Protein backbone atom coordinates (compact mmCIF):
# COMPACT_ATOMS: atom_id res chain seq x y z
CA UNK A 1 53.36 190.56 21.13
CA UNK A 2 52.38 193.63 23.09
CA UNK A 3 51.13 196.12 20.53
CA UNK A 4 52.27 199.13 22.69
CA UNK A 5 55.84 198.04 23.46
CA UNK A 6 56.53 195.71 20.59
CA UNK A 7 57.73 193.10 23.11
CA UNK A 8 56.84 189.46 23.01
CA UNK A 9 55.44 187.95 26.18
CA UNK A 10 55.90 184.49 27.41
CA UNK A 11 52.96 183.27 29.45
CA UNK A 12 53.47 181.17 32.49
CA UNK A 13 50.16 180.35 34.02
CA UNK A 14 48.19 183.59 34.12
CA UNK A 15 51.29 185.96 34.09
CA UNK A 16 53.46 187.26 31.31
CA UNK A 17 57.22 187.15 31.87
CA UNK A 18 57.40 190.92 31.70
CA UNK A 19 55.78 191.01 35.12
CA UNK A 20 58.27 188.67 36.75
CA UNK A 21 61.77 189.20 38.02
CA UNK A 22 64.61 187.82 35.99
CA UNK A 23 65.11 185.09 38.58
CA UNK A 24 61.48 184.04 38.31
CA UNK A 25 61.61 183.57 34.57
CA UNK A 26 61.82 180.02 33.32
CA UNK A 27 65.02 179.09 31.64
CA UNK A 28 63.11 178.46 28.45
CA UNK A 29 62.10 182.21 28.28
CA UNK A 30 64.05 183.91 25.47
CA UNK A 31 64.03 187.21 27.34
CA UNK A 32 65.48 186.09 30.68
CA UNK A 33 69.11 187.12 29.82
CA UNK A 34 68.09 190.61 28.68
CA UNK A 35 66.07 191.13 31.84
CA UNK A 36 69.06 190.21 33.95
CA UNK A 37 71.19 192.72 32.07
CA UNK A 38 68.61 195.44 32.65
CA UNK A 39 68.54 194.70 36.38
CA UNK A 40 72.33 194.69 36.57
CA UNK A 41 72.49 197.99 34.70
CA UNK A 42 69.96 199.47 37.12
CA UNK A 43 72.08 198.39 40.09
CA UNK A 44 75.22 199.89 38.53
CA UNK A 45 73.40 203.14 37.81
CA UNK A 46 72.14 203.37 41.38
CA UNK A 47 75.63 202.61 42.73
CA UNK A 48 77.14 205.25 40.43
CA UNK A 49 74.63 207.79 41.72
CA UNK A 50 75.56 206.91 45.33
CA UNK A 51 79.25 207.27 44.49
CA UNK A 52 78.85 210.70 42.88
CA UNK A 53 76.71 211.84 45.82
CA UNK A 54 79.49 210.79 48.22
CA UNK A 55 82.03 212.54 46.01
CA UNK A 56 79.95 215.74 46.08
CA UNK A 57 80.03 215.73 49.91
CA UNK A 58 83.79 214.96 49.98
CA UNK A 59 83.12 211.54 51.50
CA UNK A 60 86.08 210.19 49.57
CA UNK A 61 86.23 206.80 51.33
CA UNK A 62 82.56 206.03 50.52
CA UNK A 63 82.97 207.21 46.94
CA UNK A 64 86.13 205.13 46.47
CA UNK A 65 84.44 202.04 47.91
CA UNK A 66 81.39 202.39 45.72
CA UNK A 67 83.40 203.03 42.55
CA UNK A 68 85.46 199.95 43.41
CA UNK A 69 82.26 197.83 43.68
CA UNK A 70 81.10 199.19 40.32
CA UNK A 71 84.43 198.37 38.69
CA UNK A 72 84.39 194.85 40.12
CA UNK A 73 81.15 194.34 38.20
CA UNK A 74 82.04 196.33 35.10
CA UNK A 75 85.70 197.52 34.59
CA UNK A 76 84.59 199.84 31.81
CA UNK A 77 81.55 201.37 33.45
CA UNK A 78 81.29 204.96 32.33
CA UNK A 79 84.12 207.13 33.94
CA UNK A 80 84.27 205.13 37.19
CA UNK A 81 88.02 204.45 36.80
CA UNK A 82 88.90 208.14 36.42
CA UNK A 83 86.53 209.16 39.19
CA UNK A 84 87.96 206.60 41.60
CA UNK A 85 91.50 207.80 40.85
CA UNK A 86 90.39 211.41 41.39
CA UNK A 87 88.75 210.48 44.69
CA UNK A 88 91.85 208.56 45.76
CA UNK A 89 93.95 211.67 45.03
CA UNK A 90 91.51 213.87 46.94
CA UNK A 91 91.56 211.37 49.82
CA UNK A 92 95.38 211.56 49.84
CA UNK A 93 95.20 215.36 49.85
CA UNK A 94 92.71 215.32 52.72
CA UNK A 95 94.93 212.92 54.69
CA UNK A 96 97.97 215.17 54.08
CA UNK A 97 96.02 218.26 55.13
CA UNK A 98 95.04 216.50 58.35
CA UNK A 99 98.67 215.49 58.90
CA UNK A 100 99.85 219.05 58.15
CA UNK A 101 97.42 220.56 60.67
CA UNK A 102 98.54 218.03 63.26
CA UNK A 103 102.18 219.06 62.75
CA UNK A 104 101.23 222.74 62.91
CA UNK A 105 99.33 222.26 66.18
CA UNK A 106 102.46 220.61 67.61
CA UNK A 107 104.76 223.38 66.30
CA UNK A 108 106.70 220.95 64.06
CA UNK A 109 107.27 223.51 61.31
CA UNK A 110 109.81 221.58 59.26
CA UNK A 111 107.33 218.67 59.06
CA UNK A 112 104.66 221.15 58.00
CA UNK A 113 106.83 222.26 55.07
CA UNK A 114 107.65 218.66 54.09
CA UNK A 115 103.95 217.77 54.08
CA UNK A 116 103.16 220.98 52.20
CA UNK A 117 105.63 219.94 49.51
CA UNK A 118 103.84 216.56 49.17
CA UNK A 119 100.58 218.47 48.80
CA UNK A 120 102.06 220.78 46.19
CA UNK A 121 103.07 217.82 44.05
CA UNK A 122 99.51 216.50 44.18
CA UNK A 123 97.75 219.85 43.79
CA UNK A 124 99.62 223.21 43.82
CA UNK A 125 96.44 224.98 44.90
CA UNK A 126 96.26 222.84 48.07
CA UNK A 127 99.87 223.38 49.20
CA UNK A 128 99.12 226.04 51.85
CA UNK A 129 95.87 225.14 53.66
CA UNK A 130 94.76 227.88 56.04
CA UNK A 131 98.10 229.63 55.41
CA UNK A 132 99.90 227.05 57.58
CA UNK A 133 102.80 226.66 55.14
CA UNK A 134 103.33 230.42 55.13
CA UNK A 135 103.16 230.41 58.91
CA UNK A 136 105.75 227.62 59.00
CA UNK A 137 108.13 229.60 56.79
CA UNK A 138 107.78 232.60 59.08
CA UNK A 139 108.24 230.54 62.24
CA UNK A 140 111.39 228.87 60.88
CA UNK A 141 112.74 232.22 59.69
CA UNK A 142 112.08 233.69 63.13
CA UNK A 143 113.85 230.75 64.75
CA UNK A 144 116.82 231.19 62.41
CA UNK A 145 116.95 234.90 63.14
CA UNK A 146 116.83 234.21 66.86
CA UNK A 147 119.65 231.67 66.49
CA UNK A 148 121.85 234.16 64.62
CA UNK A 149 120.97 236.92 67.06
CA UNK A 150 121.95 234.69 69.99
CA UNK A 151 125.26 233.91 68.24
CA UNK A 152 125.89 237.62 67.71
CA UNK A 153 125.12 238.46 71.34
CA UNK A 154 127.43 235.66 72.52
CA UNK A 155 130.24 237.01 70.32
CA UNK A 156 129.53 240.53 71.57
CA UNK A 157 129.66 239.42 75.20
CA UNK A 158 132.97 237.69 74.47
CA UNK A 159 134.38 240.87 72.92
CA UNK A 160 134.62 239.31 69.46
CA UNK A 161 133.33 242.41 67.70
CA UNK A 162 134.25 241.26 64.20
CA UNK A 163 132.17 238.08 64.58
CA UNK A 164 129.32 239.98 66.25
CA UNK A 165 129.26 242.55 63.45
CA UNK A 166 129.21 239.80 60.81
CA UNK A 167 126.21 238.09 62.43
CA UNK A 168 124.35 241.37 62.92
CA UNK A 169 125.08 242.25 59.27
CA UNK A 170 123.44 239.01 58.13
CA UNK A 171 120.36 239.85 60.17
CA UNK A 172 120.25 243.44 58.91
CA UNK A 173 120.61 242.27 55.30
CA UNK A 174 117.81 239.73 55.78
CA UNK A 175 115.15 242.37 56.33
CA UNK A 176 116.29 243.46 59.78
CA UNK A 177 115.69 241.81 63.14
CA UNK A 178 115.12 243.51 66.48
CA UNK A 179 118.01 245.95 67.09
CA UNK A 180 120.47 244.15 64.78
CA UNK A 181 121.11 247.24 62.62
CA UNK A 182 121.93 249.42 65.64
CA UNK A 183 124.11 246.73 67.20
CA UNK A 184 125.88 246.18 63.89
CA UNK A 185 126.70 249.90 63.66
CA UNK A 186 127.93 249.89 67.25
CA UNK A 187 129.96 246.73 66.64
CA UNK A 188 131.53 248.18 63.49
CA UNK A 189 132.49 251.33 65.36
CA UNK A 190 133.95 249.43 68.32
CA UNK A 191 135.85 247.05 66.03
CA UNK A 192 137.22 249.99 64.03
CA UNK A 193 138.23 251.90 67.16
CA UNK A 194 139.97 248.85 68.64
CA UNK A 195 141.88 248.27 65.41
CA UNK A 196 142.87 251.94 65.32
CA UNK A 197 143.92 251.77 68.98
CA UNK A 198 146.24 248.82 68.36
CA UNK A 199 147.81 250.65 65.41
CA UNK A 200 148.24 253.83 67.47
CA UNK A 201 149.91 251.93 70.31
CA UNK A 202 152.28 250.26 67.83
CA UNK A 203 153.13 253.69 66.40
CA UNK A 204 153.39 255.20 69.93
CA UNK A 205 150.89 257.91 69.02
CA UNK A 206 149.94 258.46 72.65
CA UNK A 207 147.71 261.50 72.22
CA UNK A 208 145.64 259.59 69.65
CA UNK A 209 145.60 256.60 72.00
CA UNK A 210 143.97 258.70 74.71
CA UNK A 211 141.46 260.12 72.24
CA UNK A 212 140.53 256.68 70.94
CA UNK A 213 140.10 255.30 74.47
CA UNK A 214 137.79 258.23 75.26
CA UNK A 215 135.77 257.59 72.10
CA UNK A 216 135.60 253.87 72.86
CA UNK A 217 134.34 254.57 76.35
CA UNK A 218 131.52 256.62 74.85
CA UNK A 219 130.14 253.58 73.00
CA UNK A 220 131.37 250.82 75.35
CA UNK A 221 131.34 251.84 78.99
CA UNK A 222 133.57 249.01 80.24
CA UNK A 223 136.36 250.13 77.88
CA UNK A 224 137.41 252.66 80.54
CA UNK A 225 138.33 249.84 82.93
CA UNK A 226 139.70 247.60 80.19
CA UNK A 227 142.11 250.27 78.97
CA UNK A 228 142.80 252.09 82.24
CA UNK A 229 146.42 250.88 82.39
CA UNK A 230 146.98 251.80 78.73
CA UNK A 231 145.53 255.27 79.32
CA UNK A 232 147.90 255.78 82.27
CA UNK A 233 150.83 254.70 80.09
CA UNK A 234 149.77 257.11 77.35
CA UNK A 235 149.51 260.02 79.79
CA UNK A 236 152.95 259.18 81.19
CA UNK A 237 154.50 259.04 77.72
CA UNK A 238 152.90 262.34 76.76
CA UNK A 239 154.23 264.01 79.93
CA UNK A 240 157.73 262.62 79.42
CA UNK A 241 158.01 263.24 75.69
CA UNK A 242 155.04 265.01 74.08
CA UNK A 243 154.66 264.30 70.39
CA UNK A 244 153.78 266.84 67.76
CA UNK A 245 150.23 266.42 66.51
CA UNK A 246 150.29 268.65 63.43
CA UNK A 247 152.75 271.00 61.78
CA UNK A 248 151.34 273.88 59.74
CA UNK A 249 153.64 275.51 57.19
CA UNK A 250 152.55 279.16 57.22
CA UNK A 251 155.52 280.39 55.10
CA UNK A 252 156.03 283.48 57.33
CA UNK A 253 156.57 284.33 60.97
CA UNK A 254 153.43 283.61 63.02
CA UNK A 255 152.31 286.52 65.25
CA UNK A 256 148.80 285.55 66.36
CA UNK A 257 146.58 282.45 66.68
CA UNK A 258 142.95 281.83 67.54
CA UNK A 259 141.06 278.55 67.99
CA UNK A 260 137.50 278.25 66.73
CA UNK A 261 135.05 277.54 69.59
CA UNK A 262 134.48 274.03 68.20
CA UNK A 263 138.19 273.28 68.45
CA UNK A 264 138.16 271.96 64.87
CA UNK A 265 139.83 274.96 63.23
CA UNK A 266 142.61 277.40 64.02
CA UNK A 267 143.21 280.85 62.49
CA UNK A 268 146.84 281.80 61.90
CA UNK A 269 148.13 285.34 61.26
CA UNK A 270 151.64 286.78 60.93
CA UNK A 271 154.07 288.54 58.65
CA UNK A 272 151.91 287.93 55.63
CA UNK A 273 148.98 289.75 54.13
CA UNK A 274 146.98 286.53 54.36
CA UNK A 275 145.17 285.08 57.34
CA UNK A 276 144.63 281.36 56.93
CA UNK A 277 142.25 278.99 58.69
CA UNK A 278 143.33 275.34 59.01
CA UNK A 279 141.64 272.21 60.27
CA UNK A 280 143.35 270.26 63.05
CA UNK A 281 145.05 268.00 60.50
CA UNK A 282 146.78 271.07 59.04
CA UNK A 283 144.72 271.35 55.83
CA UNK A 284 143.96 274.92 54.73
CA UNK A 285 140.22 275.59 54.84
CA UNK A 286 139.97 279.37 54.27
CA UNK A 287 142.21 282.28 53.31
CA UNK A 288 141.34 285.98 53.74
CA UNK A 289 143.35 289.09 52.97
CA UNK A 290 143.83 290.54 56.43
CA UNK A 291 146.80 292.76 55.52
CA UNK A 292 148.21 294.75 52.64
CA UNK A 293 151.28 294.59 50.42
CA UNK A 294 153.55 295.89 53.20
CA UNK A 295 151.43 295.31 56.24
CA UNK A 296 151.47 292.11 58.24
CA UNK A 297 148.55 290.88 60.34
CA UNK A 298 149.33 291.32 64.00
CA UNK A 299 146.09 290.05 65.57
CA UNK A 300 143.35 287.51 64.83
CA UNK A 301 140.33 286.30 66.85
CA UNK A 302 137.30 284.03 66.39
CA UNK A 303 133.89 285.14 67.67
CA UNK A 304 132.33 283.04 70.45
CA UNK A 305 129.94 281.34 68.01
CA UNK A 306 132.70 280.69 65.46
CA UNK A 307 130.83 282.46 62.66
CA UNK A 308 133.19 285.43 62.34
CA UNK A 309 136.91 286.17 62.37
CA UNK A 310 138.41 289.56 63.29
CA UNK A 311 141.86 290.67 62.07
CA UNK A 312 144.05 293.68 62.78
CA UNK A 313 147.03 294.68 60.64
CA UNK A 314 150.00 296.97 60.60
CA UNK A 315 148.31 299.08 57.93
CA UNK A 316 145.83 300.44 60.56
CA UNK A 317 142.84 298.30 59.41
CA UNK A 318 140.59 296.09 61.50
CA UNK A 319 138.41 293.73 59.53
CA UNK A 320 135.69 291.19 60.26
CA UNK A 321 135.11 288.18 57.99
CA UNK A 322 132.51 285.44 57.59
CA UNK A 323 134.36 282.29 58.69
CA UNK A 324 132.35 280.06 56.32
CA UNK A 325 132.97 281.76 52.98
CA UNK A 326 135.50 284.54 53.70
CA UNK A 327 133.14 287.45 52.92
CA UNK A 328 134.30 290.80 54.30
CA UNK A 329 131.70 292.08 56.79
CA UNK A 330 133.44 295.13 58.30
CA UNK A 331 136.49 297.26 57.50
CA UNK A 332 137.38 300.05 59.96
CA UNK A 333 140.53 302.16 60.54
CA UNK A 334 142.76 303.54 63.26
CA UNK A 335 145.41 306.21 62.83
CA UNK A 336 148.27 303.72 63.40
CA UNK A 337 148.91 299.96 63.34
CA UNK A 338 146.54 297.50 64.97
CA UNK A 339 148.00 295.49 67.85
CA UNK A 340 144.98 293.64 69.29
CA UNK A 341 141.39 292.60 68.49
CA UNK A 342 138.72 290.92 70.61
CA UNK A 343 135.05 289.97 70.19
CA UNK A 344 132.45 290.55 72.88
CA UNK A 345 130.74 287.35 74.15
CA UNK A 346 127.78 287.75 71.77
CA UNK A 347 129.95 288.43 68.71
CA UNK A 348 128.11 291.70 68.05
CA UNK A 349 131.04 294.04 68.80
CA UNK A 350 134.80 294.04 68.50
CA UNK A 351 137.35 295.97 70.53
CA UNK A 352 140.56 297.02 68.83
CA UNK A 353 143.83 298.32 70.30
CA UNK A 354 146.18 300.49 68.26
CA UNK A 355 149.50 302.27 68.38
CA UNK A 356 147.51 305.51 68.01
CA UNK A 357 146.95 305.43 71.82
CA UNK A 358 143.29 304.36 71.51
CA UNK A 359 141.14 301.34 71.95
CA UNK A 360 137.86 301.45 70.08
CA UNK A 361 134.60 299.53 70.11
CA UNK A 362 132.90 298.74 66.80
CA UNK A 363 129.50 297.31 65.83
CA UNK A 364 130.30 294.23 63.74
CA UNK A 365 127.31 294.86 61.46
CA UNK A 366 128.24 298.52 61.05
CA UNK A 367 124.88 299.74 62.35
CA UNK A 368 125.79 301.57 65.59
CA UNK A 369 128.27 304.44 65.37
CA UNK A 370 128.01 305.89 68.90
CA UNK A 371 130.38 303.36 70.45
CA UNK A 372 133.20 304.58 72.70
CA UNK A 373 136.77 305.47 71.89
CA UNK A 374 139.06 304.71 74.83
CA UNK A 375 141.94 307.16 74.80
CA UNK A 376 145.17 306.33 76.61
CA UNK A 377 148.46 308.03 77.42
CA UNK A 378 147.53 311.13 79.36
CA UNK A 379 150.42 313.56 78.87
CA UNK A 380 152.52 311.00 76.94
CA UNK A 381 151.98 308.54 74.17
CA UNK A 382 150.98 304.91 74.65
CA UNK A 383 150.56 301.93 72.34
CA UNK A 384 147.49 299.86 73.20
CA UNK A 385 148.91 296.33 73.01
CA UNK A 386 146.07 294.24 74.49
CA UNK A 387 142.25 294.31 74.73
CA UNK A 388 139.74 291.93 76.35
CA UNK A 389 135.98 291.92 77.05
CA UNK A 390 134.61 290.79 80.40
CA UNK A 391 132.52 287.57 80.32
CA UNK A 392 129.29 289.61 80.39
CA UNK A 393 130.53 292.06 77.74
CA UNK A 394 129.97 295.06 80.05
CA UNK A 395 133.64 295.98 80.53
CA UNK A 396 136.84 296.14 78.51
CA UNK A 397 140.37 295.72 79.84
CA UNK A 398 143.34 297.24 78.00
CA UNK A 399 147.10 297.01 78.40
CA UNK A 400 149.49 299.68 77.13
CA UNK A 401 153.15 300.40 76.62
CA UNK A 402 153.11 303.12 79.31
CA UNK A 403 153.04 300.41 82.09
CA UNK A 404 149.28 300.81 82.62
CA UNK A 405 146.36 298.40 82.56
CA UNK A 406 142.88 299.89 82.61
CA UNK A 407 139.26 298.67 82.88
CA UNK A 408 136.52 300.60 81.01
CA UNK A 409 132.74 300.59 80.75
CA UNK A 410 132.15 299.04 77.31
CA UNK A 411 129.03 301.14 76.67
CA UNK A 412 129.93 304.61 77.94
CA UNK A 413 133.74 304.49 77.69
CA UNK A 414 134.11 305.56 81.34
CA UNK A 415 137.40 304.47 82.91
CA UNK A 416 136.69 302.27 85.95
CA UNK A 417 140.14 301.11 87.08
CA UNK A 418 143.82 301.85 86.44
CA UNK A 419 146.71 299.70 87.70
CA UNK A 420 150.44 299.78 86.98
CA UNK A 421 153.45 297.62 86.28
CA UNK A 422 157.03 298.85 86.01
CA UNK A 423 157.18 298.19 82.26
CA UNK A 424 154.74 297.94 79.37
CA UNK A 425 151.65 295.74 79.71
CA UNK A 426 151.51 293.23 76.86
CA UNK A 427 148.44 291.12 77.66
CA UNK A 428 145.27 291.26 79.75
CA UNK A 429 142.58 288.68 80.57
CA UNK A 430 139.39 288.52 82.63
CA UNK A 431 138.70 285.70 85.08
CA UNK A 432 135.74 283.55 83.87
CA UNK A 433 133.52 284.99 86.62
CA UNK A 434 134.54 288.58 85.76
CA UNK A 435 135.71 289.45 89.28
CA UNK A 436 139.43 289.68 88.51
CA UNK A 437 141.82 290.53 85.72
CA UNK A 438 145.27 289.19 85.00
CA UNK A 439 147.95 291.38 83.44
CA UNK A 440 151.30 290.40 81.92
CA UNK A 441 154.18 292.82 81.54
CA UNK A 442 157.69 293.26 80.20
CA UNK A 443 158.71 293.72 83.88
CA UNK A 444 158.77 289.88 84.04
CA UNK A 445 155.60 289.63 86.13
CA UNK A 446 151.99 288.57 85.72
CA UNK A 447 149.64 290.11 88.27
CA UNK A 448 146.06 289.60 89.40
CA UNK A 449 143.75 292.48 90.32
CA UNK A 450 140.23 292.56 91.79
CA UNK A 451 137.54 294.18 89.64
CA UNK A 452 134.40 292.63 91.11
CA UNK A 453 132.86 295.83 92.53
CA UNK A 454 133.35 298.00 89.43
């Protein structure tokens, strides 16, 4: 026995068996089987170390092969079974990642997603290597958007606006794509206008037909050619038998009207103390008290900017109102009934004509008081029945019951021109360039006069 190790030694010749390999030991040595086991264990340990080293460097094939060799020798060696299974799974993941990248490089995005799903089942954390799965989702979504967009454009080109709008709506609802939202809005408008146009034709509402064709042309240029024949038919029908657009029930005789500059409202005055403003559908929008208990409103006018309304009544009052809320801004008086009112082009002054034989100019804001009074009649008496400013606001034309029409300097009140009819002058108007006036009389004539050099 070796006193240090406690082992017994067999002696063969001059050597103990502890110095010989297991193969060199004689079969009669009692320790030969144990030595073989030690050698086998050493080989397994070394193989295990090689396998774990390969595993650490992700050399899955080498690790799998070595673990397999170990297990062929010892099926229960340490955790070799679990480690081989883990390496086999990692090898499968690596193979799938390689396959996924190959599909991505070739732009086969559906295959990328299928492979990514296989990866997710093996290891959720490995399902999107290098963001390729996310990229595939985006690429397929882009392709789907492009497909829908192409369908929408095809429907649009074919004039199928309902289909085009539906496809554009899908794109707009799915986060938006290119100009889908704008094209959807345009498609909705065109589809709505076309539907309205068909209904208007069926109802023979020819004025509305023309308006809808004009609106359609604004958003779809080729609509003008498409509906040219229909527009001609509408114009013919309007000329032959015009249809009433709106009927406004004012409750009293109407004496004066004035359109707002926008064309969206109309002021109506008459044998009532009230002046009413209506929209073009006939709905009342504003009501102001232009007259009194026994005084009707004989004249009404919008300012050029639409912000003010002037009224003149039989009770001698001229008034200016805010057209938005009906506030009274100015209240001035003549000595007799008011027959006419007119704003200057800037809306800063009004001219009024009265049966007291005067026309007067007033500052709408009530600031200036040195504005002229234009006296008419000479040796007789004259009712001023009409007033009008020139386009530049520098002159005023008046028409009176004494057969006379006159032109005045709007600042100084100097009379610049006097012309005559054979009966009272009921209306006057300047030409848009200010070089002429037109006058209308009870003598059954309307006449034009030059005023350009005044």
